[in-house]
Every structure is written in C-alpha cells, then in structure tokens.
Amino acid sequence: MSRTRVRDLLKSNGEDVVLRGWLYNRRSSKKFHFLLLRDGSGIVQCIVTRAEMDEEAFLEIGKIPYESSIEIHGKANADERSPGGVEVHATKVEVISEAEEYPISKQEHGPDFLLSNRHLWLRSKKQVAVMHIRNEVLRAIRDDMYEQGFQCIDAPIFTPNSCEGTSTLFEVDYFDDDKAYLTQSGQLYMEAAAMAFGDVYCLGPTFRAEKSKTRRHLTEFWMFEPEMAFADLDDVMNLAESMLCKITTRVIENCKEDLEVLERDVDILKKITGPFPRLSYSEAVERLNAEGHAFEWGGDLGAKDEAIISSWFDTPVMVHRYPQEVKAFYMKRDPEDSKVALGVDVLAPEGYGEIIGGGQREDSLETLLGRIHEHELDPEDFAWYLDLRRYGSVPHGGFGLGVERTVCWLAGIEHVRECVPFPRMLYRIYP
Ligand code: 4AD
Ligand code: MG
C-alpha cells in the first residue's frame, strides 16, 4: 500500500491509509495513545485504542522515543475539531528507526543551543513555518519576474573586485597566487546583462564580511536583484513597491497556517497594498529634527533613525536621494541637486529596517571614471564595467532585496538567523 502524505489526508477520508514520518509528540491515558505524527507536509493526530490492540504492542507504543521514524496504518477520519480537519484511527504502529534521546525538548532552549542544533531545530513547528514563508517569497519573486518578462541571469559568486566597498570582502585563494572575493552583490553583472536583455534579475547568495552582531546581519544572505535598461529612479521605486505588495499578498494567501503558527498579526500585513510613501532623505531629516530627534544632514541613517521614520507609517516607506557621500561609487547624482545621489532605501514597517537598497546608476563614462578615482578604486579593475558606458550607454537602475530581512518582517520574528536554513554569522559557521 502506498503511503499518504499528511497534507492529502482529507482526500482519503474514510479510507485505509499508511503514513510515514516522525513521532512529534504523544499524550497517553489508560485507554488511548494520542500520537502526533509529522511527515514534513503536516502534522496529524493518530489515535491508538487499547481495546483494539494486542496488549504488548499497546504498551510498546507508549515507549517509542520522540523523533523516532515510524509507520502508521489506520483509517482517516474527517473531524472538524482536530487540527487540519482530520485524524487517523491507528491499527498498527511500526518503528522504522528508534531515536536516541532527542536533545530538543518542549521546554525553552537558549539561542546558542538551538543554533548549534540547527540541523534538528529545523524540524520544529515554528522553523518549518518560517521556511514555508521563505519558499513562498522566493516563488512569488520568480513568478512575478517571469510574468513581467524579466530574464533570470545568474551572477557569479567568485568576483575579481568589490561592488559595495572593499571593507566587507571575503577573500579566497584563486590558483597561482591570485585572489578572488565572494560576491557582495550581483549588481555590476546585472548591469551588463541589462544591456544584453533589457530587464533582468538574479537571485542568489551574497557575502559580507561585516563584523556586525545585530538581529539583521548575516555574513551569507540571499539577495534578489532586478536591473532595468531605460529606467530612472521612479521606475526603480515603482518596481520595488509592486514587488513588495505582490510578495505580501502571496504570503497572506498561501501561508495562512504558517502565519497562524507564528502568531503573526495578518491585519498588519493586509495594509501592505501600496502606494508607499516616498520621502526624500532631506524631508526625513527635517521631520526627525522637528520631532526632537537631532540629526545632522549628511550622515547615513542608523537603525534607530530608520525605526523612527518607519514608525510614521503602516506600510514600507521609501527614502530617496541620500547625500552622495554615504552611497556607493556607481550611484548617479541628481542632475537637479548634485549633493544627493539617485538612490532609494525601502524601510519595512514595525522597526524591521532596510529591506531594499537600490537606485539609478551613473551612465556617463567621464563621470563614472571620476567617481572611481574619488573612491580610490583602480579603473583597471572596472575596465569591463566602464565598457558598458562606452558601447550604447542608457539610463538604467535596479535594486537589491534582502530575502532574509523580508522574510523576517513578513513572518514577524525577531532575528534574521531564523530566516535562512543554515545561518552564517560572525562566530557561527556550524552546522
Ligand atoms: O543596500 P545593499 O548593500 O545594496 C546592494 O548591494 C546593491 N548593489 C543592490 C542593487 O542595487 N542591486 O544591500 C541590499 C539589501 C539590503 O537592503 C538588505 O535587505 C540586504 O541586502 N542586506 C543584508 N541582509 C542580511 N545581512 C546583511 N549583512 C545584509 N546586507 C545587506
Ligand atoms: Mg543599503
């Protein structure tokens, strides 16, 4: 008899089924065992009745250690009161592999213990819910890009130079005394690809050797980076806005149970419909000062400033036109005000901070060369990138969306480390 997945059980109402999975929990009384079986697709309650079973077998079932892998034979019964709307009347329980004493119990554990046991922690209800949401976010992005005719162009991971400044590069040996760096962003390659395909994106791991120990920083994180030819800052903001709305809608629609497990307030997410407020950096600074938070024009916004700005709104807010000094060499300056760069950061509500950074790129060869010198970068390293301004340069732009930060906000959890299957952080690379 072929096995049934827990998520499909309802379709087998009244039928004999075989389930395979792991023993998640058990409650026992004199006459019954209530076993919770999880199989990755869901969790179902299976009822074992003493009167219907061999006495010895009944007692053995009461001793099966948690997380043992088991096979259960029984009959599926639709029942509105049980979670998932169905339970199983078990007639036979077989142990496939008996587990040793499981290190994660139902009581509270510290984060270090859980992170060191990430390979097991991933089985927990809450972690499963977060990974479901991550999966939906990634799918929503890819589906939308496909529908809008963006080409997926994968960016390389080994790169010969930096994109987001040299201070956060991971260096690796690359044959014959050469050095390579793990990519900080696929952007420069997406700019080349946009000149070949028009609208493109990449979606993959990126790396930052940041010595930051905050709830928002990973050393390896995933980034979605669309790039458009013939686009200005407004086009970039429009795409960021529509993408965030679509992702949120998809998560609300397809991750109902997961949001419930996480006790996420869905009404807050339902407000993410757009349009989002667009605030220039100067306007933001003015309002900060007006509200008594002293902030000098010219500096980068810190996490605290971002939290205050986002508290003004129920939706993400787009802060644009930052002082050019705080932004990367490739950002185009505003022709109307050369002190500011045509960049945008999108700040998530509820204090989750920056989830998107992007903008319009410098498209003039001379100006870009000037920036490269100002930032004390070697023009030789950027010869190919400069070529894009030599052969048919066009206004263009895009952004990078941090996948873990976006999932963290949507799932309403505390720390990005729970938003990636195996987090890499300062002082943490195991398991
Ligand atoms: O603002 P960032 O540094 O922008 C870029 O890298 C651009 N080159 C992207 C582009 O225009 N194509 O990073 C973009 C986003 C941030 O808004 C944040 O969500 C995420 O990447 N991010 C991180 N997420 C987790 N851990 C870190 N250390 C992160 N650094 C950035
Ligand atoms: Mg940024």
XYZ file of C-alpha atoms and ligand atoms in Angstrom:
463
model
C 0.000 0.000 0.000
C 1.453 3.350 -0.999
C 1.880 5.995 1.673
C -0.305 9.049 2.037
C 1.098 12.480 2.802
C -0.443 14.204 5.803
C -1.446 17.226 3.705
C -3.514 14.933 1.435
C -5.220 13.004 4.237
C -8.540 14.792 3.976
C -8.946 13.454 0.438
C -8.681 9.946 1.874
C -11.500 10.395 4.387
C -12.906 7.020 5.411
C -10.133 5.076 3.690
C -7.322 2.899 4.988
C -4.038 4.784 4.868
C -0.353 4.286 5.570
C 1.616 7.230 6.929
C 5.366 7.524 7.314
C 7.043 10.171 9.380
C 8.431 11.007 12.804
C 6.876 10.897 16.265
C 6.427 14.564 17.169
C 4.543 14.227 20.431
C 2.422 11.827 22.492
C -0.252 12.007 25.148
C -1.313 8.796 26.789
C -4.116 7.700 29.056
C -5.095 4.274 30.318
C -7.125 3.502 27.247
C -5.535 5.583 24.488
C -2.327 6.928 22.971
C -2.633 10.148 21.029
C 0.380 10.275 18.718
C 1.320 13.349 16.742
C 2.986 12.268 13.532
C 4.831 14.788 11.381
C 5.927 13.942 7.865
C 7.153 17.304 6.543
C 3.880 18.030 4.802
C 1.965 18.453 8.050
C 1.200 17.078 11.487
C -1.691 14.714 12.243
C -3.096 13.175 15.401
C -3.261 9.376 15.358
C -5.361 7.601 17.979
C -4.348 4.185 19.283
C -7.036 2.390 21.302
C -6.017 -0.215 23.898
C -9.128 -2.303 23.435
C -8.453 -2.710 19.720
C -4.878 -3.812 20.054
C -2.580 -6.503 21.341
C -1.687 -5.566 24.951
C 2.083 -5.743 24.497
C 2.017 -3.698 21.288
C -0.054 -1.024 23.046
C 2.490 -0.745 25.886
C 5.424 -0.577 23.407
C 3.822 2.336 21.583
C 3.825 4.235 24.869
C 7.611 3.939 24.990
C 8.610 4.983 21.457
C 11.101 7.854 21.860
C 10.284 11.210 20.277
C 11.599 11.782 16.739
C 11.791 8.052 16.054
C 10.784 7.380 12.462
C 7.562 5.384 12.336
C 4.988 3.915 10.005
C 1.328 4.071 10.977
C -1.503 2.049 9.430
C -5.017 3.198 10.071
C -8.181 4.823 8.833
C -8.524 8.553 8.027
C -11.468 10.270 9.697
C -12.510 13.802 8.902
C -13.107 15.631 12.167
C -13.623 19.346 12.328
C -12.254 19.608 15.867
C -8.811 18.204 15.043
C -6.059 20.372 13.561
C -6.056 20.016 9.778
C -9.640 18.718 9.962
C -8.677 15.054 10.038
C -7.334 12.396 12.406
C -6.244 8.789 11.976
C -7.502 5.748 13.875
C -4.334 3.710 14.042
C -4.424 -0.058 13.894
C -0.688 -0.664 13.631
C 2.397 1.383 14.579
C 5.824 0.220 13.389
C 9.129 1.740 14.355
C 11.437 2.256 11.377
C 14.333 3.643 13.392
C 14.256 4.250 17.126
C 15.656 7.657 18.044
C 18.168 8.296 20.815
C 17.053 10.780 23.428
C 16.189 13.902 21.445
C 18.159 16.972 22.538
C 15.411 19.497 21.763
C 12.549 19.248 24.221
C 9.329 21.181 24.516
C 10.796 23.496 27.140
C 12.670 26.710 26.287
C 16.221 26.492 24.971
C 18.740 29.307 24.542
C 19.540 30.588 21.037
C 23.114 29.258 21.093
C 21.942 25.746 21.869
C 19.302 25.893 19.156
C 21.740 27.299 16.580
C 24.259 24.553 17.359
C 21.428 22.093 16.774
C 20.091 23.860 13.688
C 20.059 20.538 11.779
C 17.446 19.296 14.277
C 15.846 22.639 15.164
C 14.675 22.867 11.528
C 12.112 20.149 12.388
C 10.309 22.389 14.883
C 6.898 23.787 14.048
C 7.912 27.430 14.086
C 11.015 26.831 11.985
C 9.002 24.859 9.450
C 6.550 27.773 9.220
C 9.333 30.308 8.602
C 10.842 28.124 5.851
C 7.419 27.788 4.208
C 7.185 31.579 4.119
C 10.699 31.860 2.703
C 9.772 29.355 -0.001
C 6.668 31.378 -0.868
C 8.634 34.653 -1.022
C 11.149 33.126 -3.425
C 8.397 31.644 -5.575
C 6.437 34.897 -5.648
C 9.518 36.778 -6.838
C 10.296 34.300 -9.587
C 6.673 34.065 -10.726
C 6.345 37.834 -10.941
C 9.615 38.266 -12.788
C 8.583 35.604 -15.275
C 5.188 37.247 -15.813
C 6.817 40.626 -16.365
C 9.295 39.231 -18.890
C 12.463 39.689 -16.825
C 15.274 37.267 -17.754
C 16.894 35.366 -14.901
C 20.656 35.846 -15.335
C 22.735 34.221 -12.614
C 25.606 36.331 -11.308
C 28.968 34.757 -10.423
C 29.940 34.135 -6.801
C 33.723 34.449 -7.291
C 34.483 38.013 -8.308
C 37.742 39.841 -9.048
C 36.705 43.043 -7.237
C 34.183 44.693 -4.964
C 30.765 46.202 -5.618
C 29.760 47.620 -2.228
C 33.142 48.878 -0.937
C 36.239 46.892 -0.030
C 35.833 46.730 3.739
C 33.435 43.785 3.806
C 35.010 41.392 1.314
C 35.687 37.719 1.925
C 38.937 36.877 0.213
C 39.709 33.410 -1.154
C 42.768 31.931 -2.837
C 42.256 31.552 -6.537
C 45.072 29.500 -8.109
C 48.646 30.684 -8.761
C 48.812 33.386 -6.083
C 45.717 35.116 -7.376
C 42.968 36.361 -5.080
C 39.229 36.276 -5.620
C 36.381 37.635 -3.492
C 32.971 36.231 -2.655
C 30.371 38.470 -4.271
C 28.736 41.226 -2.206
C 26.122 41.874 -4.893
C 25.417 40.742 -8.447
C 24.571 44.299 -9.481
C 27.524 45.126 -11.717
C 26.927 41.920 -13.674
C 23.197 42.631 -13.857
C 24.038 45.999 -15.430
C 25.971 44.175 -18.162
C 23.074 41.733 -18.540
C 20.501 44.551 -18.757
C 22.378 45.928 -21.771
C 22.039 42.487 -23.374
C 18.479 41.514 -22.316
C 16.725 44.706 -21.211
C 15.066 43.591 -17.968
C 16.953 41.046 -15.878
C 17.334 39.744 -12.344
C 19.465 37.475 -10.244
C 18.556 35.712 -7.036
C 21.242 34.022 -5.018
C 23.651 34.086 -2.101
C 25.806 37.143 -1.426
C 28.502 37.638 1.197
C 29.556 40.423 3.545
C 32.444 40.184 6.000
C 30.679 42.622 8.302
C 31.646 42.391 11.935
C 28.062 43.256 12.871
C 26.304 41.263 15.554
C 22.795 42.609 15.099
C 19.476 40.900 14.541
C 19.641 41.967 10.868
C 23.086 40.854 9.779
C 24.232 37.608 8.254
C 27.595 37.069 6.581
C 25.892 34.998 3.873
C 22.456 36.169 2.783
C 20.271 35.867 -0.279
C 19.516 38.826 -2.457
C 17.037 39.397 -5.265
C 18.441 41.947 -7.705
C 16.414 43.191 -10.666
C 18.004 45.607 -13.135
C 16.263 47.533 -15.931
C 17.622 49.301 -19.017
C 15.958 52.611 -19.903
C 14.828 53.196 -16.336
C 15.148 56.007 -13.817
C 14.780 56.239 -10.045
C 10.971 56.400 -10.265
C 10.867 53.174 -12.275
C 13.061 51.542 -9.642
C 10.750 52.700 -6.837
C 7.662 51.540 -8.757
C 9.122 48.061 -9.190
C 10.169 47.831 -5.527
C 6.672 48.859 -4.448
C 4.786 46.461 -6.698
C 7.123 43.589 -5.845
C 6.680 44.043 -2.086
C 2.890 44.191 -2.480
C 2.823 41.002 -4.564
C 5.100 39.115 -2.192
C 2.966 40.122 0.784
C -0.280 39.129 -0.948
C 1.132 35.729 -1.862
C 2.308 35.069 1.690
C -1.077 36.081 3.121
C -2.873 33.833 0.621
C -0.647 30.775 0.650
C 0.871 30.710 4.132
C -2.235 31.063 6.317
C -1.374 28.186 8.652
C 2.256 29.231 8.909
C 1.312 32.786 9.870
C -1.004 31.279 12.480
C 1.758 29.112 13.942
C 3.926 32.244 14.164
C 1.036 34.217 15.667
C 1.614 36.906 13.062
C -0.957 39.695 13.036
C -2.207 39.357 9.460
C -4.241 42.576 9.627
C -0.967 44.482 9.726
C 0.199 42.708 6.568
C -3.106 43.356 4.809
C -2.296 47.076 4.856
C 0.657 46.490 2.518
C -1.164 47.400 -0.673
C 0.676 50.479 -1.926
C 1.260 53.181 -2.861
C 4.046 53.546 -0.291
C 5.080 56.956 0.992
C 8.127 58.372 -0.805
C 10.189 60.656 1.347
C 13.407 62.366 0.324
C 16.291 61.997 2.755
C 16.141 65.777 3.324
C 12.437 65.612 4.172
C 13.100 62.717 6.545
C 15.898 64.629 8.290
C 13.691 67.698 8.604
C 10.894 65.687 10.225
C 13.319 63.885 12.553
C 14.584 67.227 13.807
C 11.093 68.694 14.033
C 10.113 65.792 16.287
C 13.067 66.349 18.543
C 15.445 63.663 17.220
C 18.551 65.725 16.454
C 20.060 64.574 13.170
C 22.620 66.393 11.077
C 22.124 66.462 7.294
C 24.868 64.438 5.601
C 25.179 61.353 7.776
C 23.805 57.908 6.993
C 20.597 56.913 8.730
C 21.254 54.471 11.543
C 18.997 51.655 12.711
C 17.434 53.936 15.343
C 16.677 56.707 12.855
C 15.188 54.169 10.455
C 12.970 52.818 13.225
C 11.619 56.296 13.933
C 10.994 57.025 10.246
C 9.181 53.735 9.699
C 7.046 54.341 12.803
C 5.380 57.223 10.942
C 3.723 54.768 8.547
C 1.809 51.458 8.390
C 3.426 50.431 5.114
C 7.032 50.288 3.945
C 8.468 53.755 3.307
C 10.865 54.668 0.504
C 13.592 57.128 1.447
C 15.309 58.508 -1.642
C 18.058 60.962 -2.630
C 20.651 60.379 0.069
C 23.778 62.531 0.364
C 26.084 61.145 -2.309
C 28.956 60.715 0.205
C 27.151 57.923 2.035
C 26.325 55.975 -1.131
C 28.356 53.740 -3.459
C 30.504 54.980 -6.368
C 28.098 53.762 -9.045
C 25.084 55.845 -7.962
C 24.027 58.614 -10.306
C 23.909 62.110 -8.831
C 20.691 64.031 -9.074
C 21.040 66.454 -12.012
C 18.827 68.880 -10.033
C 20.983 68.710 -6.890
C 24.476 67.269 -7.174
C 24.787 66.885 -3.372
C 22.424 63.917 -3.468
C 22.502 60.544 -5.213
C 19.530 58.973 -7.003
C 19.371 56.099 -4.552
C 16.496 54.639 -2.555
C 16.243 52.554 0.585
C 12.978 50.854 1.448
C 12.354 50.596 5.193
C 9.946 47.933 6.422
C 7.297 48.824 8.998
C 7.364 47.743 12.653
C 11.022 48.665 13.026
C 12.389 45.956 10.728
C 14.644 48.476 8.979
C 16.079 48.476 5.472
C 14.928 45.579 3.315
C 15.742 47.068 -0.106
C 18.555 49.286 -1.383
C 18.967 50.471 -4.947
C 18.700 53.334 -7.376
C 19.690 54.753 -10.722
C 23.223 54.060 -11.935
C 25.762 56.542 -13.277
C 25.626 56.155 -17.057
C 28.211 58.722 -18.193
C 31.714 57.353 -18.827
C 33.542 60.508 -17.681
C 31.501 60.950 -14.515
C 31.817 57.290 -13.564
C 35.596 57.406 -14.097
C 35.707 60.452 -11.830
C 33.783 58.555 -9.104
C 36.083 55.573 -9.360
C 39.075 57.880 -8.761
C 37.298 59.681 -5.900
C 36.628 56.345 -4.201
C 40.279 55.398 -4.745
C 39.347 52.371 -6.792
C 41.539 51.095 -9.633
C 39.967 51.866 -13.070
C 41.790 48.787 -14.439
C 39.606 46.600 -12.202
C 36.475 48.199 -13.609
C 37.520 48.248 -17.297
C 34.690 45.897 -18.304
C 32.151 47.851 -16.239
C 33.258 51.106 -17.875
C 32.809 49.442 -21.287
C 29.061 49.394 -20.596
C 29.214 53.218 -20.735
C 31.312 53.089 -23.939
C 29.033 50.928 -26.025
C 25.497 52.253 -26.047
C 25.072 53.564 -22.505
C 21.478 54.132 -21.358
C 19.815 55.336 -18.151
C 19.305 52.255 -16.003
C 18.728 51.143 -12.462
C 17.629 48.421 -10.091
C 17.700 47.300 -6.507
C 18.657 44.555 -4.119
C 16.055 42.994 -1.823
C 17.400 41.107 1.178
C 15.470 37.830 1.269
C 16.054 37.046 4.964
C 15.156 40.553 6.116
C 11.977 40.453 4.046
C 11.024 37.029 5.444
C 11.865 38.218 8.968
C 9.454 41.126 8.615
C 6.647 39.117 6.977
C 6.955 36.276 9.482
C 7.144 38.804 12.318
C 10.114 37.187 14.020
C 12.952 38.649 15.972
C 16.156 37.722 14.178
C 17.218 37.052 10.563
C 19.129 33.957 11.710
C 15.832 32.032 11.741
C 15.050 33.089 8.166
C 17.752 31.108 6.388
C 18.057 27.322 6.726
C 21.672 27.307 7.930
C 22.701 30.782 9.116
C 26.227 32.087 8.670
C 27.098 34.858 11.093
C 30.025 36.406 12.883
C 31.364 33.491 15.027
C 28.867 30.961 13.645
C 29.507 28.613 10.733
C 28.368 25.289 12.330
C 26.421 23.198 11.368
O 21.831 48.047 0.288
P 22.701 46.964 -0.265
O 24.101 46.896 0.227
O 22.638 47.142 -1.839
C 23.395 46.486 -2.762
O 24.146 45.574 -2.544
C 23.099 46.903 -4.179
N 24.292 46.614 -5.008
C 21.886 46.156 -4.666
C 21.445 46.552 -6.054
O 21.152 47.713 -6.281
N 21.395 45.606 -6.972
O 22.002 45.542 0.023
C 20.696 45.299 -0.436
C 19.867 44.602 0.620
C 19.657 45.415 1.886
O 18.619 46.332 1.749
C 19.327 44.328 2.887
O 17.966 43.942 2.770
C 20.183 43.175 2.417
O 20.507 43.418 1.070
N 21.406 43.068 3.206
C 21.626 42.155 4.174
N 20.837 41.171 4.663
C 21.336 40.389 5.654
N 22.588 40.535 6.153
C 23.426 41.521 5.709
N 24.646 41.629 6.205
C 22.933 42.379 4.664
N 23.470 43.411 3.977
C 22.531 43.818 3.102
Mg 21.833 49.500 1.744
